[in-house]
mmCIF file of C-alpha atoms and ligand atoms in Angstrom:
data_model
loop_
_atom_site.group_PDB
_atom_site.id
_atom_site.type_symbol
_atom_site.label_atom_id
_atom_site.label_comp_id
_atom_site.label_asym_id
_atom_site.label_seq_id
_atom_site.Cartn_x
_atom_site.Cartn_y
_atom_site.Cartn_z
ATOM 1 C CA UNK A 262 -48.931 14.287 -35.674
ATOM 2 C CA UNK A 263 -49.896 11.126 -34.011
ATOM 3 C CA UNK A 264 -47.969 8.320 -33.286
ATOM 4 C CA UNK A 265 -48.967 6.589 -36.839
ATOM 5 C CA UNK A 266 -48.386 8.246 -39.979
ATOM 6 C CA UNK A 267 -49.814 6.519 -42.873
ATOM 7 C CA UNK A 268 -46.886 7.161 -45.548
ATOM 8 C CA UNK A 269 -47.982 8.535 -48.774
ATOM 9 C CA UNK A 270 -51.352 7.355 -47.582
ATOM 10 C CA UNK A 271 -52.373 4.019 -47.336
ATOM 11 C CA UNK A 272 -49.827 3.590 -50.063
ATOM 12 C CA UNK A 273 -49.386 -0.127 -49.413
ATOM 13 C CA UNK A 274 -52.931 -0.350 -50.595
ATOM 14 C CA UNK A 275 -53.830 2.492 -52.797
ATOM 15 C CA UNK A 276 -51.509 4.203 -55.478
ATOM 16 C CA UNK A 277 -49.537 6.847 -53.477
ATOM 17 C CA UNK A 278 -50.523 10.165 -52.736
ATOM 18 C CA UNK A 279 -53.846 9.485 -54.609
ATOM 19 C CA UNK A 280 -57.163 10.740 -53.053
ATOM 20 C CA UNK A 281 -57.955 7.009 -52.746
ATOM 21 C CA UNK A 282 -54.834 6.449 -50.482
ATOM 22 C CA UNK A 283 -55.706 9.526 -48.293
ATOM 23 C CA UNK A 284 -59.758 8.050 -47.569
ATOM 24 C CA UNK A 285 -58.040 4.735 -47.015
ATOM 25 C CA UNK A 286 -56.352 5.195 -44.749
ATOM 26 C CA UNK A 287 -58.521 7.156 -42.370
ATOM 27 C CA UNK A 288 -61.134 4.552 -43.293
ATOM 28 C CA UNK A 289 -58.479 2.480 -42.114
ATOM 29 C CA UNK A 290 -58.156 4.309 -38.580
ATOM 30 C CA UNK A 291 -54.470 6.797 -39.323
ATOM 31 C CA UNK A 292 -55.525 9.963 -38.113
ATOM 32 C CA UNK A 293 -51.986 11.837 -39.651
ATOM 33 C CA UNK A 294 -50.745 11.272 -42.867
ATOM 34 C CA UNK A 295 -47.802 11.885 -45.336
ATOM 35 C CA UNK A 296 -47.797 13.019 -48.795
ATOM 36 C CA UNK A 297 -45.253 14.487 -51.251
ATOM 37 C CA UNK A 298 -45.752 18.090 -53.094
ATOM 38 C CA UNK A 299 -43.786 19.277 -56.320
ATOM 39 C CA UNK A 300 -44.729 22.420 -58.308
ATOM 40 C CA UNK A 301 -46.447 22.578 -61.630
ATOM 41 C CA UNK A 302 -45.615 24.632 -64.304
ATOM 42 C CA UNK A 303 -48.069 27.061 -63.643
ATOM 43 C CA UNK A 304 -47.719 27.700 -59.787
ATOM 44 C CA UNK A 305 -49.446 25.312 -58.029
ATOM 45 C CA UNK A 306 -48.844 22.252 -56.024
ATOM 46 C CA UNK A 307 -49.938 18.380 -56.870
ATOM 47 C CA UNK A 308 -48.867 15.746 -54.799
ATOM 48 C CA UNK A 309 -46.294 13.274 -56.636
ATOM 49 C CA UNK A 310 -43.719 11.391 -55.143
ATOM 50 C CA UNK A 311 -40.713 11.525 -57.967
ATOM 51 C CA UNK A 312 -40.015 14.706 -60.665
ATOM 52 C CA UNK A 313 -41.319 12.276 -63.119
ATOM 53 C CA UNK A 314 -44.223 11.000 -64.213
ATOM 54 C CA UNK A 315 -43.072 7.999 -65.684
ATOM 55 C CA UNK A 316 -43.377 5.678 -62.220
ATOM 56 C CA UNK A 317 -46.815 6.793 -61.276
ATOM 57 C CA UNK A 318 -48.894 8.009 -63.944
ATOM 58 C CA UNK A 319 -49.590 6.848 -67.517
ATOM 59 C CA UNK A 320 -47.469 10.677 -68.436
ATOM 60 C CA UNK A 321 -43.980 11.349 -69.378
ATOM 61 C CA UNK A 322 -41.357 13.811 -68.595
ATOM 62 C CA UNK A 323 -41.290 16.027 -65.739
ATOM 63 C CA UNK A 324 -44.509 17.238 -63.489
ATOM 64 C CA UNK A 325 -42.481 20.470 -62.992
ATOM 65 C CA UNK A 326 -42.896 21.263 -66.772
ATOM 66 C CA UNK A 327 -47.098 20.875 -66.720
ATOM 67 C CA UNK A 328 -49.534 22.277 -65.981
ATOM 68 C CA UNK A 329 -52.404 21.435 -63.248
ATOM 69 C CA UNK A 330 -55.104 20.981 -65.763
ATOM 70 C CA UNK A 331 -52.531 19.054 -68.252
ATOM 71 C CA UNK A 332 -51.421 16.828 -65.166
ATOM 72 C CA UNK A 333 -55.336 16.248 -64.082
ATOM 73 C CA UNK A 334 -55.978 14.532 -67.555
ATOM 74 C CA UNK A 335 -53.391 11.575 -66.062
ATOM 75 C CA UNK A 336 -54.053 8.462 -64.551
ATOM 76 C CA UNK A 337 -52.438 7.719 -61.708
ATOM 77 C CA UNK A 338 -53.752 4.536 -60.564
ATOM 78 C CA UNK A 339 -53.639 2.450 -63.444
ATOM 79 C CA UNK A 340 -49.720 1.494 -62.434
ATOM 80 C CA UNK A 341 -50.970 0.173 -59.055
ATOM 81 C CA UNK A 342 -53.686 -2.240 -59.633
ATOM 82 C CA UNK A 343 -56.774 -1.834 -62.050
ATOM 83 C CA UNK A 344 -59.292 -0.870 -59.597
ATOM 84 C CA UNK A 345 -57.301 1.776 -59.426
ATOM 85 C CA UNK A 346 -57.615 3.001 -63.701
ATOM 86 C CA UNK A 347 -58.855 6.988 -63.901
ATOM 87 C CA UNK A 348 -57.250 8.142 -60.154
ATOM 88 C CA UNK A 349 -56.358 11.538 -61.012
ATOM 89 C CA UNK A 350 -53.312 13.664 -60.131
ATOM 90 C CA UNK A 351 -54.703 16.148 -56.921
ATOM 91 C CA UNK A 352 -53.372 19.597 -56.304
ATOM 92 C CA UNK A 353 -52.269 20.142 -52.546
ATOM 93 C CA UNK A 354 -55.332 22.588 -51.754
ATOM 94 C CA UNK A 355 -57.554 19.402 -53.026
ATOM 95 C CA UNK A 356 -55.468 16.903 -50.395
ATOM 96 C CA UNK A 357 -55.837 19.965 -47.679
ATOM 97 C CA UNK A 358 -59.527 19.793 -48.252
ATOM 98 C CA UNK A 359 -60.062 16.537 -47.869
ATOM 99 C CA UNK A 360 -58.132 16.150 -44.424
ATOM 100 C CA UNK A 361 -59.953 18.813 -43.685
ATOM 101 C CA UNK A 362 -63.427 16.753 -44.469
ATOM 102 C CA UNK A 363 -61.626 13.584 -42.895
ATOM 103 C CA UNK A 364 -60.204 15.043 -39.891
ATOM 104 C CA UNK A 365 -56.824 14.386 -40.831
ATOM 105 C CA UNK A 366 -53.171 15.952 -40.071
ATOM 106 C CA UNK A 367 -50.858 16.432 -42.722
ATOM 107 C CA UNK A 368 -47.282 15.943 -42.998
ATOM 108 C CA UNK A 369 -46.149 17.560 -46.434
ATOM 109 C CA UNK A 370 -42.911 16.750 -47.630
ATOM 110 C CA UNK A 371 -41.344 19.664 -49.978
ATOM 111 C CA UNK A 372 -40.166 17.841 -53.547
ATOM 112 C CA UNK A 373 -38.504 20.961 -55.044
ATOM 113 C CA UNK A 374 -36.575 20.452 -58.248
ATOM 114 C CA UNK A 375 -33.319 22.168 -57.869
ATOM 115 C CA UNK A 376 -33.996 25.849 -57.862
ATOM 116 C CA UNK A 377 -37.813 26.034 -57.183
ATOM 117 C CA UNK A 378 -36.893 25.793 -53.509
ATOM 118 C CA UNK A 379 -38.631 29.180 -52.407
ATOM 119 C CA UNK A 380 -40.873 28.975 -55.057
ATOM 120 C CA UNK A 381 -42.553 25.534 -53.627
ATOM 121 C CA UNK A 382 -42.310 26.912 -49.899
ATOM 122 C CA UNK A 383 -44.305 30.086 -51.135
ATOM 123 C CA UNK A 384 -46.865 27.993 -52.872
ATOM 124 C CA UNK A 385 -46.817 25.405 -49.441
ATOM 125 C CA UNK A 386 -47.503 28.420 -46.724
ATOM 126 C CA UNK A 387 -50.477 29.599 -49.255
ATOM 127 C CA UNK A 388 -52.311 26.521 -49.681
ATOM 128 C CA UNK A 389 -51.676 26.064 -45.721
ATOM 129 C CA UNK A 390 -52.900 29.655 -45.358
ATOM 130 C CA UNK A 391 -56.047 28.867 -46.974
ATOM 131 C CA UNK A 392 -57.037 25.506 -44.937
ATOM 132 C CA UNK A 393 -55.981 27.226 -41.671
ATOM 133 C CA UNK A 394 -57.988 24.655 -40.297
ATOM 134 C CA UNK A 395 -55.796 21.457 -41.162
ATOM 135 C CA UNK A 396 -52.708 20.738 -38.693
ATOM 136 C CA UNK A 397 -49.792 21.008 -41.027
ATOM 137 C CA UNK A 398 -45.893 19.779 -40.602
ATOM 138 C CA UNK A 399 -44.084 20.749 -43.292
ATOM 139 C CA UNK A 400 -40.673 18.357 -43.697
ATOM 140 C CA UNK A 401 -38.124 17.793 -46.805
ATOM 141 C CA UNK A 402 -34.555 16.161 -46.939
ATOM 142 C CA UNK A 403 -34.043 20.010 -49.108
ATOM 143 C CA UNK A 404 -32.569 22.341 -46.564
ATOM 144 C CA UNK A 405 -32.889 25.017 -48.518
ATOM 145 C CA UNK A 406 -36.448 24.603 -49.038
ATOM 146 C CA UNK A 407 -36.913 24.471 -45.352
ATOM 147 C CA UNK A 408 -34.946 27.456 -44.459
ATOM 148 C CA UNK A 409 -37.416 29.544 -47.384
ATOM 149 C CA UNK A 410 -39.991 28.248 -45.293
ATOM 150 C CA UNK A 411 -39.096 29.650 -42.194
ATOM 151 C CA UNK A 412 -37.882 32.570 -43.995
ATOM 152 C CA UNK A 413 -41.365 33.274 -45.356
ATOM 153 C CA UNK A 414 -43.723 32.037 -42.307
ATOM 154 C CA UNK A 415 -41.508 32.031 -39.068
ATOM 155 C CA UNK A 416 -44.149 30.385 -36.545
ATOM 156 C CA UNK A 417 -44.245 27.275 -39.722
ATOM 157 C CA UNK A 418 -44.040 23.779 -37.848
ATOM 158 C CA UNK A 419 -41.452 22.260 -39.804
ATOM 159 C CA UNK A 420 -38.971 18.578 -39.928
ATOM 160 C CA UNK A 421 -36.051 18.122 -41.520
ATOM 161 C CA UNK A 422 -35.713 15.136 -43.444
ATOM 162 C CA UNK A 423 -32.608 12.712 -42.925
ATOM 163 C CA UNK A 424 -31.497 9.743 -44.611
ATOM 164 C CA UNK A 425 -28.143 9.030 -43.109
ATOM 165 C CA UNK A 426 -27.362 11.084 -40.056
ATOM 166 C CA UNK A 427 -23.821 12.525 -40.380
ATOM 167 C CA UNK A 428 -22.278 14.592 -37.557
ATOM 168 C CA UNK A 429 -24.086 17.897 -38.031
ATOM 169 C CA UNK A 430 -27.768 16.330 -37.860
ATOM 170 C CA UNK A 431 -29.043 17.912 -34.800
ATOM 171 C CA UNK A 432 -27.065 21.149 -35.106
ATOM 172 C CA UNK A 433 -28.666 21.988 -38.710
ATOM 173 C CA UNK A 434 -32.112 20.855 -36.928
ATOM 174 C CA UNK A 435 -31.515 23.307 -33.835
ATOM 175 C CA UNK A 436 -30.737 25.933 -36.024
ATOM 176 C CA UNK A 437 -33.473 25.980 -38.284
ATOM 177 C CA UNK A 438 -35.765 25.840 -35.445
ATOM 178 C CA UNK A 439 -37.237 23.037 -36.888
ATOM 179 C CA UNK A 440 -40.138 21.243 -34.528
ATOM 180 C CA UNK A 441 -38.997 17.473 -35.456
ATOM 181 C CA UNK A 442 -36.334 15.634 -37.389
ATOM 182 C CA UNK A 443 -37.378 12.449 -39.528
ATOM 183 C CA UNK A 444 -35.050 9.534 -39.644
ATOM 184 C CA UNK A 445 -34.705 6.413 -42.087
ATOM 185 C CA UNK A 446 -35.333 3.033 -40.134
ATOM 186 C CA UNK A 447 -32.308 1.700 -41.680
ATOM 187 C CA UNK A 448 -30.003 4.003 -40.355
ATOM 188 C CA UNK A 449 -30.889 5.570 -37.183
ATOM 189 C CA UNK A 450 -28.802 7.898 -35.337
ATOM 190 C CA UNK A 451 -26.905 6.130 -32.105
ATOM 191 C CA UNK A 452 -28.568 8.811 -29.596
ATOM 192 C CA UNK A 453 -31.203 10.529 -29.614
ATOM 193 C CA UNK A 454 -31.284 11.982 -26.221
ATOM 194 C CA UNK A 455 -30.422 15.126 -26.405
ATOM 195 C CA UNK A 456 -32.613 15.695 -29.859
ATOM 196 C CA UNK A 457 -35.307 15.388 -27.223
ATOM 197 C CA UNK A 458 -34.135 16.772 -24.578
ATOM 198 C CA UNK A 459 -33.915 20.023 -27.149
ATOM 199 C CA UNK A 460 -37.870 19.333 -27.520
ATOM 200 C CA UNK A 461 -37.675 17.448 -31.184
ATOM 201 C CA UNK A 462 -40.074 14.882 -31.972
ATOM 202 C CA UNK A 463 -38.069 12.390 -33.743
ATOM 203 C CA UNK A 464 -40.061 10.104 -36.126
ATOM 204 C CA UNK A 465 -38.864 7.187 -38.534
ATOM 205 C CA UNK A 466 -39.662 6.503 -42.343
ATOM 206 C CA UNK A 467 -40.943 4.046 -43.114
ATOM 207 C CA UNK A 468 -42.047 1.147 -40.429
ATOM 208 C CA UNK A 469 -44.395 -1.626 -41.966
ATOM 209 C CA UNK A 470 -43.433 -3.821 -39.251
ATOM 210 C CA UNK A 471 -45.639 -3.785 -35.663
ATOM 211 C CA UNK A 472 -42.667 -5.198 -33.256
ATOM 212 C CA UNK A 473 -40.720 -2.546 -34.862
ATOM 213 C CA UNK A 474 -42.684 0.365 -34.227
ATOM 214 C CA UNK A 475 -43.186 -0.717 -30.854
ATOM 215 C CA UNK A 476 -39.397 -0.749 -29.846
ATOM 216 C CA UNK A 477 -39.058 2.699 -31.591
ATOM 217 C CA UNK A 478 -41.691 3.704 -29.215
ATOM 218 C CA UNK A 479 -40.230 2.667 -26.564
ATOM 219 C CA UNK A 480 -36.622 4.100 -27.479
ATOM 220 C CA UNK A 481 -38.295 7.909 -27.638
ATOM 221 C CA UNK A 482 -39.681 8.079 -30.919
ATOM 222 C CA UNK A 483 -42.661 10.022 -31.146
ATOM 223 C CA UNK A 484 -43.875 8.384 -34.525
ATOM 224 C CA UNK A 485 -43.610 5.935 -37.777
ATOM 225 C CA UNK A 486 -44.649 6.581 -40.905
ATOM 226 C CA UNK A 487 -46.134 3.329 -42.499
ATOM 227 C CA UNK A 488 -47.458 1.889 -45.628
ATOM 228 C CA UNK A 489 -50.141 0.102 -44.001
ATOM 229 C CA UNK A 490 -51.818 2.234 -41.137
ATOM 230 C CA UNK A 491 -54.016 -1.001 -39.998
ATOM 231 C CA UNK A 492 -51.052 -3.316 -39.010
ATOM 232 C CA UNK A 493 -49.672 -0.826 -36.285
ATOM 233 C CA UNK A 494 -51.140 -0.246 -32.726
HETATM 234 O O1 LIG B 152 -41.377 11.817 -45.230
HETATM 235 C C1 LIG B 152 -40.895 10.528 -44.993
HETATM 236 C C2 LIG B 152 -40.548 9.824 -46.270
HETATM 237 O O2 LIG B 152 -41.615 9.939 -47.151
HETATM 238 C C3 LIG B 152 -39.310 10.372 -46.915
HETATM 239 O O3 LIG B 152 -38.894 9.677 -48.040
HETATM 240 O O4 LIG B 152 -38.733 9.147 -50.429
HETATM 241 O O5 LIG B 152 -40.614 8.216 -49.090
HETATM 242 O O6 LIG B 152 -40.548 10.634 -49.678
HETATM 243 P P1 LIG B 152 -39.743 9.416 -49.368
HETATM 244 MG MG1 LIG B 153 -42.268 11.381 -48.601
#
C-alpha cells in the first residue's frame, strides 16, 4: 500500500466506491486505494459502503437481499452530484479489473452482514484469486470475517480494522497474523511502538488534512487513507 490511500476512492469528489471514484483518483496521482465489499444475494461481491441502499443508490432495502444484475439496474451517483446520474453499482472482480488496467493496489474492506462472515471471505480470496495480478490487503473492523480469511487462504495479507483501541488491540492483531492494523484519526492508540516493532504497518482512517498526515508520518505511520488523494504529499 503506499503511503496515500484514496478512501473509498476519490470519494470527496466522486460518489464512493463508484468506478468514477476509482479513475479519479489515479487520474488524480493515489496509486492504492480503499473500497468496501458486501455480498449479493446470489454470491458475488459489489462494492457498497452501508447494508443499505438507501444512502447511495436510488434502491431500497438491503444489497445483501439482491442480486448483481438487480443491483446493476441502480444508480449510484445520482445522490452525489448530477454529473454523476446512471453510475452503476460494480461487482469486486469489475473494481479488481480496473486496478488492474490502472495500476492500482487495493485495500478491500470486508462489509459482512452478521452471519455471511465466511461466506464474503470465500467470495473475497476468489475474486483475488482471479486478478492474481492486483496487490490486495484485505481489512474489516469484523474479526470473524478476518479470521475466515486466514482460515481459508493462510499466506492472505490482511488489517484489522479499529475504531477505538481498547486493551487487547495489538494482541488480537498478533494473533491473527494480520500484516497491519488500521486506526481512526480521532482516537489513536497512545503507543505504537511495539505494533511496529512486531512488523505492523499501522495506517489511519480517514486524513483529509496535509499537516496531519505529515505528523502521522512522522510518528510511524505507514499510511492515511483520504478523501481527496490530491491534497496530500
Ligand atoms: O478502511 C478504512 C475505513 O474505510 C473504515 O471505515 O466506515 O469508512 O468503511 P469506513
Ligand atoms: Mg471502508
Amino acid at each position: 500500500m503506499n503511503r496515500v490511500i484514496a478512501h473509498r476512492g476519490a470519494s470527496g469528489y466522486a460518489p464512493e466506491n463508484t468506478e468514477s471514484a476509482i479513475r479519479l483518483a489515479a487520474a488524480l496521482g493515489a496509486r492504492s486505494i480503499e473500497i468496501d465489499i458486501t455480498p449479493t444475494a446470489d454470491g458475488h461481491l459489489v462494492l457498497h459502503h452501508d447494508d443499505s441502499l438507501d444512502r447511495c443508490s436510488n434502491g431500497t432495502g438491503y444489497v445483501a437481499d439482491q442480486t448483481l444484475a438487480q443491483l446493476s439496474t441502480l444508480d449510484t451517483g445520482s445522490w452525489f452530484a448530477p454529473e454523476f446520474a446512471g453510475e452503476k453499482i460494480i461487482s469486486f472482480d469489475q473494481c479488481l479489473q480496473l486496478a488492474e488496467a490502472l495500476d492500482l493496489s487495493v485495500n478491500a474492506e470486508l462489509k459482512p452482514p452478521f452471519g455471511l462472515e465466511t461466506h464474503c471471505a470465500t467470495l473475497a480470496i476468489k475474486s483475488a484469486n482471479r486478478h492474481a495480478n492486483v496487490e490486495v490487503l484485505f481489512s474489516s473492523f469484523n474479526l470473524i470475517a478476518l479470521q475466515a480469511l486466514k482460515s481459508i487462504a493462510p499466506a492472505s495479507r490482511v488489517a484489522y480494522l479499529i475504531e477505538r483501541p481498547g486493551q487487547d488491540w495489538l494482541s488480537r492483531a498478533l494473533a491473527l497474523g494480520a500484516d497491519a492494523v488500521h486506526v481512526w484519526n480521532h482516537d489513536l492508540p497512545e503507543d505504537i511502538s511495539e505494533a511496529l516493532q512486531n512488523n505492523l504497518a499501522m495506517r489511519v482512517f480517514t486524513v483529509n488534512d496535509a499537516a496531519r498526515a505529515e505528523f502521522l508520518w512522522e510518528q510511524g505511520y505507514a499510511s492515511v487513507f483520504t478523501d481527496f488523494p490530491d491534497r496530500l504529499g
